[in-house]
Coordinates of C-alpha atoms in Angstrom, one line a residue:
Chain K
X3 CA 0.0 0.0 0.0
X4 CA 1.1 3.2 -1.0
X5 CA 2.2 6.5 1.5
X6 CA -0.9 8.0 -0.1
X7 CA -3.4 5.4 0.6
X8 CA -2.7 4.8 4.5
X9 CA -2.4 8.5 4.0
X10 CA -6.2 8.4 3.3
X11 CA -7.2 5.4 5.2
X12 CA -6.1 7.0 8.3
X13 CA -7.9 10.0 7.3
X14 CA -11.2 8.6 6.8
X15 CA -10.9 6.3 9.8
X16 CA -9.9 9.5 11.7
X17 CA -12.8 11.5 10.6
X18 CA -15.3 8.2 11.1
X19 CA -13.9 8.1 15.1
X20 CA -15.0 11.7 15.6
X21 CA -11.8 12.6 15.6
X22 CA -12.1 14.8 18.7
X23 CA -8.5 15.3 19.1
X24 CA -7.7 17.2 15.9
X25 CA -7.0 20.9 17.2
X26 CA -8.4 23.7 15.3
X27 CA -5.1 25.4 13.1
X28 CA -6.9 28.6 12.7
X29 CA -8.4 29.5 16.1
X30 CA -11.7 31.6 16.7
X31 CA -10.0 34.8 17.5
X32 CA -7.5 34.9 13.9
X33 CA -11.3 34.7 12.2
X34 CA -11.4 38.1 11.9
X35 CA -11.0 37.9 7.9
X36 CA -13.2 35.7 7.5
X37 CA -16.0 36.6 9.5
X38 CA -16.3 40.1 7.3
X39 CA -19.7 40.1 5.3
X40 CA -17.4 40.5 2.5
X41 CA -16.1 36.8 2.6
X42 CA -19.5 34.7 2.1
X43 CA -20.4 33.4 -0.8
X44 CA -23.7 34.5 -1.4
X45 CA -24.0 38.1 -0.2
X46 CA -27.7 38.4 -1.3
X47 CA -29.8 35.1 -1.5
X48 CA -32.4 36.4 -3.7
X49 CA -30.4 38.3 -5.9
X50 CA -28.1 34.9 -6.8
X51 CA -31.2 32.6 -6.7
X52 CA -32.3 34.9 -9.6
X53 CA -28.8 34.5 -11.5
X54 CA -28.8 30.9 -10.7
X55 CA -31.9 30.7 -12.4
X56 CA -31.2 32.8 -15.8
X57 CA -28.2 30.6 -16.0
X58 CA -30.3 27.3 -15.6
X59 CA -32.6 28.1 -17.9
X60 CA -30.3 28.8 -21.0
X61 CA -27.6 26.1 -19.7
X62 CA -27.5 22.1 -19.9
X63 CA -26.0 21.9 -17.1
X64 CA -27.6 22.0 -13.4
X65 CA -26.3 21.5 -10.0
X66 CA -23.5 21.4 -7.6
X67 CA -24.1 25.9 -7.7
X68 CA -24.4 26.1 -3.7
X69 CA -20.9 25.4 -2.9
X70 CA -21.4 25.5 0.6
X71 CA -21.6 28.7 1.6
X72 CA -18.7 30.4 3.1
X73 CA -18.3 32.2 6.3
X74 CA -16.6 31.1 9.7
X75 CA -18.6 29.3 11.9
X76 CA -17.5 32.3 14.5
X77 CA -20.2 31.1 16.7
Chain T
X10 CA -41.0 27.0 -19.9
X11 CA -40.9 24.0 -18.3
X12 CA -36.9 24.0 -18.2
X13 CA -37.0 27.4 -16.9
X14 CA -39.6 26.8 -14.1
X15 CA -37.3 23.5 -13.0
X16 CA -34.3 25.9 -13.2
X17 CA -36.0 28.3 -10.6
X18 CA -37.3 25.7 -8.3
X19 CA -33.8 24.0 -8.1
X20 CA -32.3 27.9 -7.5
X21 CA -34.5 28.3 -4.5
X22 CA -33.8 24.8 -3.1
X23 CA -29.7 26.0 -3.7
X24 CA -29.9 28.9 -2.4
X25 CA -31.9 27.6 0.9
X26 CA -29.8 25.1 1.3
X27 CA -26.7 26.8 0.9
X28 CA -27.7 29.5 4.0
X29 CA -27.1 26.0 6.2
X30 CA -24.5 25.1 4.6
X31 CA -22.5 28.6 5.2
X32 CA -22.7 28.0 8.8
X33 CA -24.6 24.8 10.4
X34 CA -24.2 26.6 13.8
X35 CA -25.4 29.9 13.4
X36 CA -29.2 30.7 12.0
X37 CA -28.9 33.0 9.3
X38 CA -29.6 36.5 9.7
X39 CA -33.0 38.3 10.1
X40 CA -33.1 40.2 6.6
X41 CA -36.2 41.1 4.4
X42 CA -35.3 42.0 0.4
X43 CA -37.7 43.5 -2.5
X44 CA -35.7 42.9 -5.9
X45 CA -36.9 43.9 -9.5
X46 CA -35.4 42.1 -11.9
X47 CA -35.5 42.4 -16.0
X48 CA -34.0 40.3 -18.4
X49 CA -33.9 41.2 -22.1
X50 CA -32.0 39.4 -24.8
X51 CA -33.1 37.0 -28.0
X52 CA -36.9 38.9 -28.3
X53 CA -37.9 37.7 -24.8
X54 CA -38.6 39.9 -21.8
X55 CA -38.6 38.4 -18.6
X56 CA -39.2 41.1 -15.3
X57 CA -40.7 40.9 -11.9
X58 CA -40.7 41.3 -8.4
X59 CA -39.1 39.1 -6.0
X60 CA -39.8 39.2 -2.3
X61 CA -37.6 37.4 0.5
X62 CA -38.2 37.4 4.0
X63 CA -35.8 35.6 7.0
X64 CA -37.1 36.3 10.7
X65 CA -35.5 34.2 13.6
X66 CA -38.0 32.6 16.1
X67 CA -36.4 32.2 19.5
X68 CA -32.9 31.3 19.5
X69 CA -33.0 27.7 17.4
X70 CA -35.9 28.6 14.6
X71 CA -35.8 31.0 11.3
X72 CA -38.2 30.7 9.0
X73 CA -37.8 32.0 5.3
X74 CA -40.3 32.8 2.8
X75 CA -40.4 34.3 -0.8
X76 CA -42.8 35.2 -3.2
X77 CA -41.7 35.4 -6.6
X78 CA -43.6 36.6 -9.8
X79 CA -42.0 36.1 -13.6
X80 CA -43.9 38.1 -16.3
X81 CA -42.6 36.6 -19.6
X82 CA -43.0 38.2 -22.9
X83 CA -41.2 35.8 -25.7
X84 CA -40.9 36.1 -29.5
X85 CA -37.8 33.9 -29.1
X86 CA -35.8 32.3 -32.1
X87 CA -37.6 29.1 -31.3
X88 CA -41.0 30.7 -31.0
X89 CA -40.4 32.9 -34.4
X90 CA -39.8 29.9 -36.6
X91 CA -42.6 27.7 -35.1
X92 CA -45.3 29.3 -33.1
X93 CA -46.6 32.8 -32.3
X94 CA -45.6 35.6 -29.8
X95 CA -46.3 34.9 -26.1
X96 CA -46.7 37.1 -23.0
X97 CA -47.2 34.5 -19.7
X98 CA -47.1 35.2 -15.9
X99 CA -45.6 32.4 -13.3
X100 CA -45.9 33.4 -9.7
X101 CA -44.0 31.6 -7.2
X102 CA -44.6 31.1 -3.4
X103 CA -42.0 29.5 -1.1
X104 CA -41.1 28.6 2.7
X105 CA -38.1 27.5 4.4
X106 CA -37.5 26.6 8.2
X107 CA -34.5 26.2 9.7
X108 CA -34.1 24.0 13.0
X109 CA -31.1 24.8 15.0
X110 CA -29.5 22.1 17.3
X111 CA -26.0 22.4 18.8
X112 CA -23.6 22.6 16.0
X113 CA -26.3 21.3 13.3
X114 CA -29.1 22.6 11.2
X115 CA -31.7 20.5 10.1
X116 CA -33.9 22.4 7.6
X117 CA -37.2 21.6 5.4
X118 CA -39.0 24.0 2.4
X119 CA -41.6 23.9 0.2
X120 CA -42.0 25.5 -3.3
X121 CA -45.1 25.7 -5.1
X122 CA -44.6 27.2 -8.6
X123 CA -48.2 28.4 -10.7
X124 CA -47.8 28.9 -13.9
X125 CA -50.8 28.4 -17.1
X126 CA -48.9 25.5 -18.6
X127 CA -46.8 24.2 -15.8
X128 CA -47.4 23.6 -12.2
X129 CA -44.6 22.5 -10.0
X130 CA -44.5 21.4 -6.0
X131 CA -41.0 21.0 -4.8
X132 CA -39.8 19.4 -0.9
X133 CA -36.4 19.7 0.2
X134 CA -34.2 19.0 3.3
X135 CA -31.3 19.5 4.6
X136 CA -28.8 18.7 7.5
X137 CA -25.6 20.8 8.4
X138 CA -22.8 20.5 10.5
X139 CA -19.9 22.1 12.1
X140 CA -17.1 19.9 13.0
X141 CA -13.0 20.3 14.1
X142 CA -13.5 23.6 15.7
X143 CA -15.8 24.8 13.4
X144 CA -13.7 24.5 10.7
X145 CA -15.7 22.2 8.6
X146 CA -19.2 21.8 8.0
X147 CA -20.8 19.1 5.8
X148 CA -24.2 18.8 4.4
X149 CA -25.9 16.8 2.5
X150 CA -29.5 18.2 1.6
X151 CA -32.6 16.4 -0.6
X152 CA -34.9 17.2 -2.6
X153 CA -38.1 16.1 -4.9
X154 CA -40.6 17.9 -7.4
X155 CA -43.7 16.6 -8.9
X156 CA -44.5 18.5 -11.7
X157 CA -47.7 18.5 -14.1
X158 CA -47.3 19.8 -17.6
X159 CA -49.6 20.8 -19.5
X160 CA -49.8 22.8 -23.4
X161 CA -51.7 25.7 -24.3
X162 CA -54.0 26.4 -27.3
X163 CA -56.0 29.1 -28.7
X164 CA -59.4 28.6 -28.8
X165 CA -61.5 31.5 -30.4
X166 CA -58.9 33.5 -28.9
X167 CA -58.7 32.2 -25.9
X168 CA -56.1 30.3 -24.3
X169 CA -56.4 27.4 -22.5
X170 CA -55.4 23.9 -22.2
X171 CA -55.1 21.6 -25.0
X172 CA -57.6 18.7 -23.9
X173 CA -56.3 16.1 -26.4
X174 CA -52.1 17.2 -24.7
X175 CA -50.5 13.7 -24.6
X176 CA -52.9 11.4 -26.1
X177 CA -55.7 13.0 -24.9
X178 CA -54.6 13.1 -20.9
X179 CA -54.6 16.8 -21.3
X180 CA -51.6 16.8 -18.8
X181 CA -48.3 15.0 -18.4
X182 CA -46.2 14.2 -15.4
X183 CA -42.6 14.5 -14.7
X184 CA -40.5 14.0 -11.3
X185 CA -37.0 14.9 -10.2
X186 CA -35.3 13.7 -7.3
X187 CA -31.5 15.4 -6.4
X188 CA -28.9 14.2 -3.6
X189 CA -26.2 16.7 -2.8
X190 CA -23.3 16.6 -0.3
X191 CA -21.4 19.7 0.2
X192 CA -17.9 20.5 2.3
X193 CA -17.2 24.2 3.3
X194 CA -13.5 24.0 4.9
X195 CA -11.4 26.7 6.4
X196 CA -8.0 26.6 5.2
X197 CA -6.1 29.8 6.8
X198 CA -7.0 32.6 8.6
X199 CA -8.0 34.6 4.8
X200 CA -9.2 31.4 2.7
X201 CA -11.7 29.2 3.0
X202 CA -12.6 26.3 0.2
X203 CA -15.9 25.3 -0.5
X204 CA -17.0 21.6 -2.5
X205 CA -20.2 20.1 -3.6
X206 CA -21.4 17.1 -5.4
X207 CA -25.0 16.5 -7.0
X208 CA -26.6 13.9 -8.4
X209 CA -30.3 15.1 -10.0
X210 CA -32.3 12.5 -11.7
X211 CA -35.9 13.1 -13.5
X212 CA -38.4 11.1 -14.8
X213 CA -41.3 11.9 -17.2
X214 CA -42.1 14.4 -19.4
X215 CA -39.2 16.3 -20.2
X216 CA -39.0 17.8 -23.6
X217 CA -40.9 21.5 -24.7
X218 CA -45.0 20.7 -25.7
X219 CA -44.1 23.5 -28.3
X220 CA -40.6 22.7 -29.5
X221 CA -39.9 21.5 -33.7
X222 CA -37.0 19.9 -34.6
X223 CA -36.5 20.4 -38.7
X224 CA -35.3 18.1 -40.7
X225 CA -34.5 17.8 -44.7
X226 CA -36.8 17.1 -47.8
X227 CA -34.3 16.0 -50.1
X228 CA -31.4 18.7 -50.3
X229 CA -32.4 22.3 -50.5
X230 CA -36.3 22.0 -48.8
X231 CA -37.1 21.0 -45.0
X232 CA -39.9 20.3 -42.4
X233 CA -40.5 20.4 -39.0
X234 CA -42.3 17.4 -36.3
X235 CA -42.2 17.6 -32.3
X236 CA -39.4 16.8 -30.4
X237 CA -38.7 13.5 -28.7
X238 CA -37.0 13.0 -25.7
X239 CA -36.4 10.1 -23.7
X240 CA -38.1 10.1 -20.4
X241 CA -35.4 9.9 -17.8
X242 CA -31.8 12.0 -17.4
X243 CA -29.2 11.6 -14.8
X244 CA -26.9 14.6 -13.9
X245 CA -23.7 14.6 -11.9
X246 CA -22.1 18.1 -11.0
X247 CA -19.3 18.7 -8.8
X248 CA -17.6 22.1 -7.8
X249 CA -14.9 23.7 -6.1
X250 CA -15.2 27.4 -4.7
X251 CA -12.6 29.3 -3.1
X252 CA -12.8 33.0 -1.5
X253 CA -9.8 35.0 -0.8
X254 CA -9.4 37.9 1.8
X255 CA -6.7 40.3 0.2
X256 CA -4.4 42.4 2.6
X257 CA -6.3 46.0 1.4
X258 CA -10.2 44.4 2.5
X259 CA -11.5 42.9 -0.8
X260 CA -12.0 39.8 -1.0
X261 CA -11.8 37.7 -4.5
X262 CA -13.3 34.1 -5.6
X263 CA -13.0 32.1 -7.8
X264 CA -15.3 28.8 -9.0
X265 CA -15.5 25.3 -11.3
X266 CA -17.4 23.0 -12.0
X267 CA -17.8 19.9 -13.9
X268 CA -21.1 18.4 -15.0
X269 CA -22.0 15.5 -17.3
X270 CA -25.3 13.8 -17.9
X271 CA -27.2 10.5 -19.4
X272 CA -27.7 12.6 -21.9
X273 CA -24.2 12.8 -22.9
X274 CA -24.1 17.0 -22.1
X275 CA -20.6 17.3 -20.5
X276 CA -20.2 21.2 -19.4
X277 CA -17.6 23.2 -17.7
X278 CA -18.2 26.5 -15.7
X279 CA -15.8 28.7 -14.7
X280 CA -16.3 32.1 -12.5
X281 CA -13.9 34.8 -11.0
X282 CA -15.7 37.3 -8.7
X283 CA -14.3 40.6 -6.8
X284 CA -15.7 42.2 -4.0
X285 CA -14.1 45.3 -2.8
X286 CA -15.7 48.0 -0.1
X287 CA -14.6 51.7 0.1
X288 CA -12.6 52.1 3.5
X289 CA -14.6 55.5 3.3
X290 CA -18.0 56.9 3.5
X291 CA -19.5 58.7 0.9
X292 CA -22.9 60.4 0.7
X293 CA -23.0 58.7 4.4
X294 CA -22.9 55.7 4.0
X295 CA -20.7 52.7 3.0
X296 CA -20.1 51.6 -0.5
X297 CA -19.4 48.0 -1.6
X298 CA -18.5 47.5 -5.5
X299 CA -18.4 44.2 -7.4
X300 CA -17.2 42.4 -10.3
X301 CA -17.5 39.0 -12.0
X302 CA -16.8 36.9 -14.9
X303 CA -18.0 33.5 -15.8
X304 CA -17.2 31.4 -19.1
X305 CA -19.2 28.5 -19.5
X306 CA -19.0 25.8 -22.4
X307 CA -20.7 22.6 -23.4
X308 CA -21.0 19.9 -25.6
X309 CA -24.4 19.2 -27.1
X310 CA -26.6 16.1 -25.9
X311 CA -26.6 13.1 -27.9
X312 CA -29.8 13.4 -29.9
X313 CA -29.5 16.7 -30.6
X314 CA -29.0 18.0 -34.4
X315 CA -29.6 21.4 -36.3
X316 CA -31.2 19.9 -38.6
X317 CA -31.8 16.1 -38.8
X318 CA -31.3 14.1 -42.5
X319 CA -35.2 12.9 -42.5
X320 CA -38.1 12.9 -40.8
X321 CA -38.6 10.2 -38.1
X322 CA -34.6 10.2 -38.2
X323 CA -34.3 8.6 -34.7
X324 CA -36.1 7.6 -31.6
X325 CA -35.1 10.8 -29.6
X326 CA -34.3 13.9 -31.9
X327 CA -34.3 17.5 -30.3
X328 CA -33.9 21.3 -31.4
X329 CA -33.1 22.8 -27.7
X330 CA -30.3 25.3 -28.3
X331 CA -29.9 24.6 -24.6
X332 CA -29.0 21.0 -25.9
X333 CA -26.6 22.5 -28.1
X334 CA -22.8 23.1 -28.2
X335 CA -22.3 26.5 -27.5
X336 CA -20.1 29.2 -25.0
X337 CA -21.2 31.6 -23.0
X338 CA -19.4 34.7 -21.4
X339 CA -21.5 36.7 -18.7
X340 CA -19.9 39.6 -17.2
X341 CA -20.8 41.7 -14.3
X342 CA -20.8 44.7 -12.5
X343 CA -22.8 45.6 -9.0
X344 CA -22.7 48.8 -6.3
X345 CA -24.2 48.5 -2.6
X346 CA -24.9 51.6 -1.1
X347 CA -25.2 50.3 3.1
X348 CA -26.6 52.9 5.7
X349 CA -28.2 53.5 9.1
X350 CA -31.0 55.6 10.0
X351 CA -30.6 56.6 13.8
X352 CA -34.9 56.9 14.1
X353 CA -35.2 53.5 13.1
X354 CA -32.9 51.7 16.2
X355 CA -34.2 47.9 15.2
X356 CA -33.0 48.5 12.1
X357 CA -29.4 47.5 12.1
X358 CA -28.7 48.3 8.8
X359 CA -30.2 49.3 4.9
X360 CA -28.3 48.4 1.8
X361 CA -29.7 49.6 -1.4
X362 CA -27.5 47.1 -4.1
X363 CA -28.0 47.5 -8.5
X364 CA -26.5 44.9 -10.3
X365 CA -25.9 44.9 -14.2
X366 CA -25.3 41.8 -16.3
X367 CA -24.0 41.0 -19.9
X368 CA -24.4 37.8 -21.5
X369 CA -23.0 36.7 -24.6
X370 CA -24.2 32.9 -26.0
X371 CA -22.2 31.7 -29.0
X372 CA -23.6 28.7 -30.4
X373 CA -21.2 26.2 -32.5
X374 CA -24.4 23.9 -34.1
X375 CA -27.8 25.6 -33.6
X376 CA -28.5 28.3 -36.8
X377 CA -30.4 30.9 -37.4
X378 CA -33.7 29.3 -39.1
X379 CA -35.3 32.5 -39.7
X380 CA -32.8 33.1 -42.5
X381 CA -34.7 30.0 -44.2
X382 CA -38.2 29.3 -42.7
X383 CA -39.2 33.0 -41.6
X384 CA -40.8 34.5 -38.9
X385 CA -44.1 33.6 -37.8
X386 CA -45.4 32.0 -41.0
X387 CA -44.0 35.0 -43.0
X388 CA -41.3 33.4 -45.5
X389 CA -37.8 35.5 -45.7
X390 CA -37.8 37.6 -48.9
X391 CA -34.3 35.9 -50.0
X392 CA -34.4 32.4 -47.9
X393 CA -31.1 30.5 -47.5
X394 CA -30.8 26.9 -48.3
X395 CA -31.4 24.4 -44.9
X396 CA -28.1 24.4 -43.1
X397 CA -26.5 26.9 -44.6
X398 CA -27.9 29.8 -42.0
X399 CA -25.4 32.0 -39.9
X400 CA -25.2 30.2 -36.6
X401 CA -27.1 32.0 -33.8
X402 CA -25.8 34.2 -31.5
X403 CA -27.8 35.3 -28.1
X404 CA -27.2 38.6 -26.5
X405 CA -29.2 39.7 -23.4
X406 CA -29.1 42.6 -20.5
X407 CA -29.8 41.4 -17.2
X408 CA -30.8 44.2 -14.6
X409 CA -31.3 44.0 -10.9
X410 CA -32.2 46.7 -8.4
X411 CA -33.2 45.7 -4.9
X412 CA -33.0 46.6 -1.4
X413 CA -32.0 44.9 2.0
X414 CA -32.6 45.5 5.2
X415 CA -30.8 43.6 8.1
X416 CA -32.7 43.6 11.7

């Protein structure tokens, strides 16, 4: 087995344990960036769902156009 | 129509499930928005209001609702060289409620879409979470639409529904079910990476009531019969987002996806967006400027042709220039003008946001048949030969002006 796959192996068993013990590498207080309203990914819901939809209609392709989001979690 | 009222459905469901997404352990924020929107490109107006509202109930509930109203007026290319010019209203009504629970957010939504030839209902659902110090959240969100079809006739003027539609049903069903599962992941303290994957499948009905495909009489004549399509399509889509903070308080993104379907579509998107506030005020208040770009290209489905060699040529044949190999370029602009007004203290802030929009379609296989066939039964003075028509081009101006308020 390759570096790679244990790489992943250990990831995914990692991540299927909980993995409880992985520390945070950017801490809540260095969120400052991306907390700004600037950072998310949709700024104005209705303004993109309208987009989203003059692009569906005169496109093949649908989908996969949420992305997620954005922000911080800064909760 | 009954693309673009699937399109909007699926939109909404994004968009709702995206707030989650963003942030599983935070309820978004209590907002209310009033947009008008116009589009205008290819002979068809589209322009309406759009109304969202998002109001927090208690500390672990936000509901979201939005009204929605399209007033179409179409004299397309597709319309021009095989029906007659259109004007149509679809109104939209929609509610979303978000569930907050520790680090997760379970939400459900409806849709209802109303429109004279197409009615739509549309669930969704959707679980978030936030994981390794709130640097990750996952999601994976549902969704299923029933939708009945239905095509339109004049009758002494009037129009209504076609009573002998589909065999004499008068209606036709179709159904579409998507999965998705979506990663938002904090890399450093000024970048954060967003994935998603979806798999959409539907079921039914799925081609245009209205639609022609053309096809040759010999060499130098042609003739038009309905579209067929099959009656099922899978769709896989997956993208990567990124968003950038810059050092001077702008942040930039970028986007791409990959999509390819049953019906052997494969497209790629691409997007670079720039957001960039003033570090001043000016006419009191704070300014907010945008920019984006997005390329998008395809390759056409497999049963699609400009023009077929015969009638009855295959099983499934279509005309869809959305089927068709073609670019696109849309590019962007947008201003927010953000302000307070001290006599209204539960108002935490206004924004008052215009956006303006350019779209430029180049098709590579879908002509201009207006050169040959004419407009509306009216043959061109000097036709060209089948086949031999400039390809088509689409330009359109897409306009937004709406305004936010954030409680």
């Amino acid at each position: 087995m390759s570096i790679r796959g244990l790489f992943v192996i250990t990831a995914l068993a990692c991540a299927a344990s909980g993995c409880s013990s992985i520390e945070p590498w950017v801490k809540p207080y260095d969120r400052e960036n991306l907390a700004d309203p600037i950072m998310v990914f949709t700024r104005a819901p209705i303004s993109q769902d309208f987009l989203d939809h003059v692009f569906e209609s005169r496109e093949g392709s649908r989908g996969a156009t949420g992305g997620g989001g954005g922000g911080c979690g800064c909760n | 129509m009954a693309n673009k009222v699937r399109a909007r459905l699926w939109g909404f469901v994004i968009t709702c499930c995206a707030c989650t997404a963003s942030q599983a352990g935070v309820l978004p924020e209590d907002r209310a928005d009033v947009l008008y929107f116009r589009y205008d490109g290819g002979e068809v107006t589209i322009n309406g209001p759009s109304m969202l509202v998002r109001k927090s109930i208690g500390e672990h509930v936000s509901v979201a609702a939005n009204y929605y109203i399209d007033m179409v007026s179409s004299a397309s290319i597709d319309v021009q060289t095989s029906a007659s010019p259109y004007d149509d209203e679809r109104t939209q009504s929609s509610l979303a409620v978000d569930f907050l629970h520790g680090k997760s957010t379970y939400s459900i939504g409806y849709v209802n879409s109303d429109e004279s030839d197409y009615k739509a209902k549309t669930m969704f659902a959707a679980v978030s979470h936030d994981m390794f110090g709130d640097l990750t959240t996952v999601s994976f969100s549902f969704k299923n639409g029933k939708n009945d079809v239905f095509q339109n006739i004049k009758i002494d003027g009037i129009k209504q529904n076609d009573p002998n539609f589909n065999d004499g049903l008068g209606q036709a069903e179709m159904e579409s079910k998507g999965y998705s599962v979506s990663v938002s992941q904090i890399i450093t303290k000024n970048l954060v990476l967003a994935g998603q994957f979806e798999v959409i499948t539907d079921e039914g009905f799925l081609r245009s009531p209205y639609r022609s495909v053309r096809f040759f009489i010999g060499t130098d004549a042609q003739g038009q019969q309905s579209e067929e399509y099959p009656n099922t399509r899978s769709s896989n889509a997956a993208s990567i987002r990124a968003k950038y903070f810059l050092p001077w308080r702008a942040a930039l993104d970028g986007m791409y996806r990959f999509y390819t379907d049953t019906w052997g579509i494969v497209g790629h998107t691409g997007e670079l967006g720039y957001v960039h506030p003033l570090d001043r005020k000016f006419i009191g208040g704070d300014w907010i400027f945008e920019g984006r770009v997005r390329y998008y290209r395809q390759t056409a489905a497999d049963f699609y042709a400009d023009i077929f060699p015969r009638a009855d040529f295959s099983n499934f044949m279509a005309r869809d220039k959305e089927l068709a190999t073609y670019n696109a370029i849309t590019a962007g602009v947008g201003a927010t003008y953000e302000f307070k007004l001290e006599r209204f203290p539960w108002l935490s802030k206004g924004q008052i946001n215009l956006r303006y929009d350019h779209m430029m379609v180049n098709y590579d296989d879908f002509r201009d048949a207006t050169f040959s066939i004419g407009k509306f039964g009216v043959a061109p003075e000097n036709p060209l030969a089948p086949g031999t028509e400039p390809l088509y081009e689409l330009r359109a101006n897409i306009f937004q002006f709406y305004i936010s308020a954030f409680f």
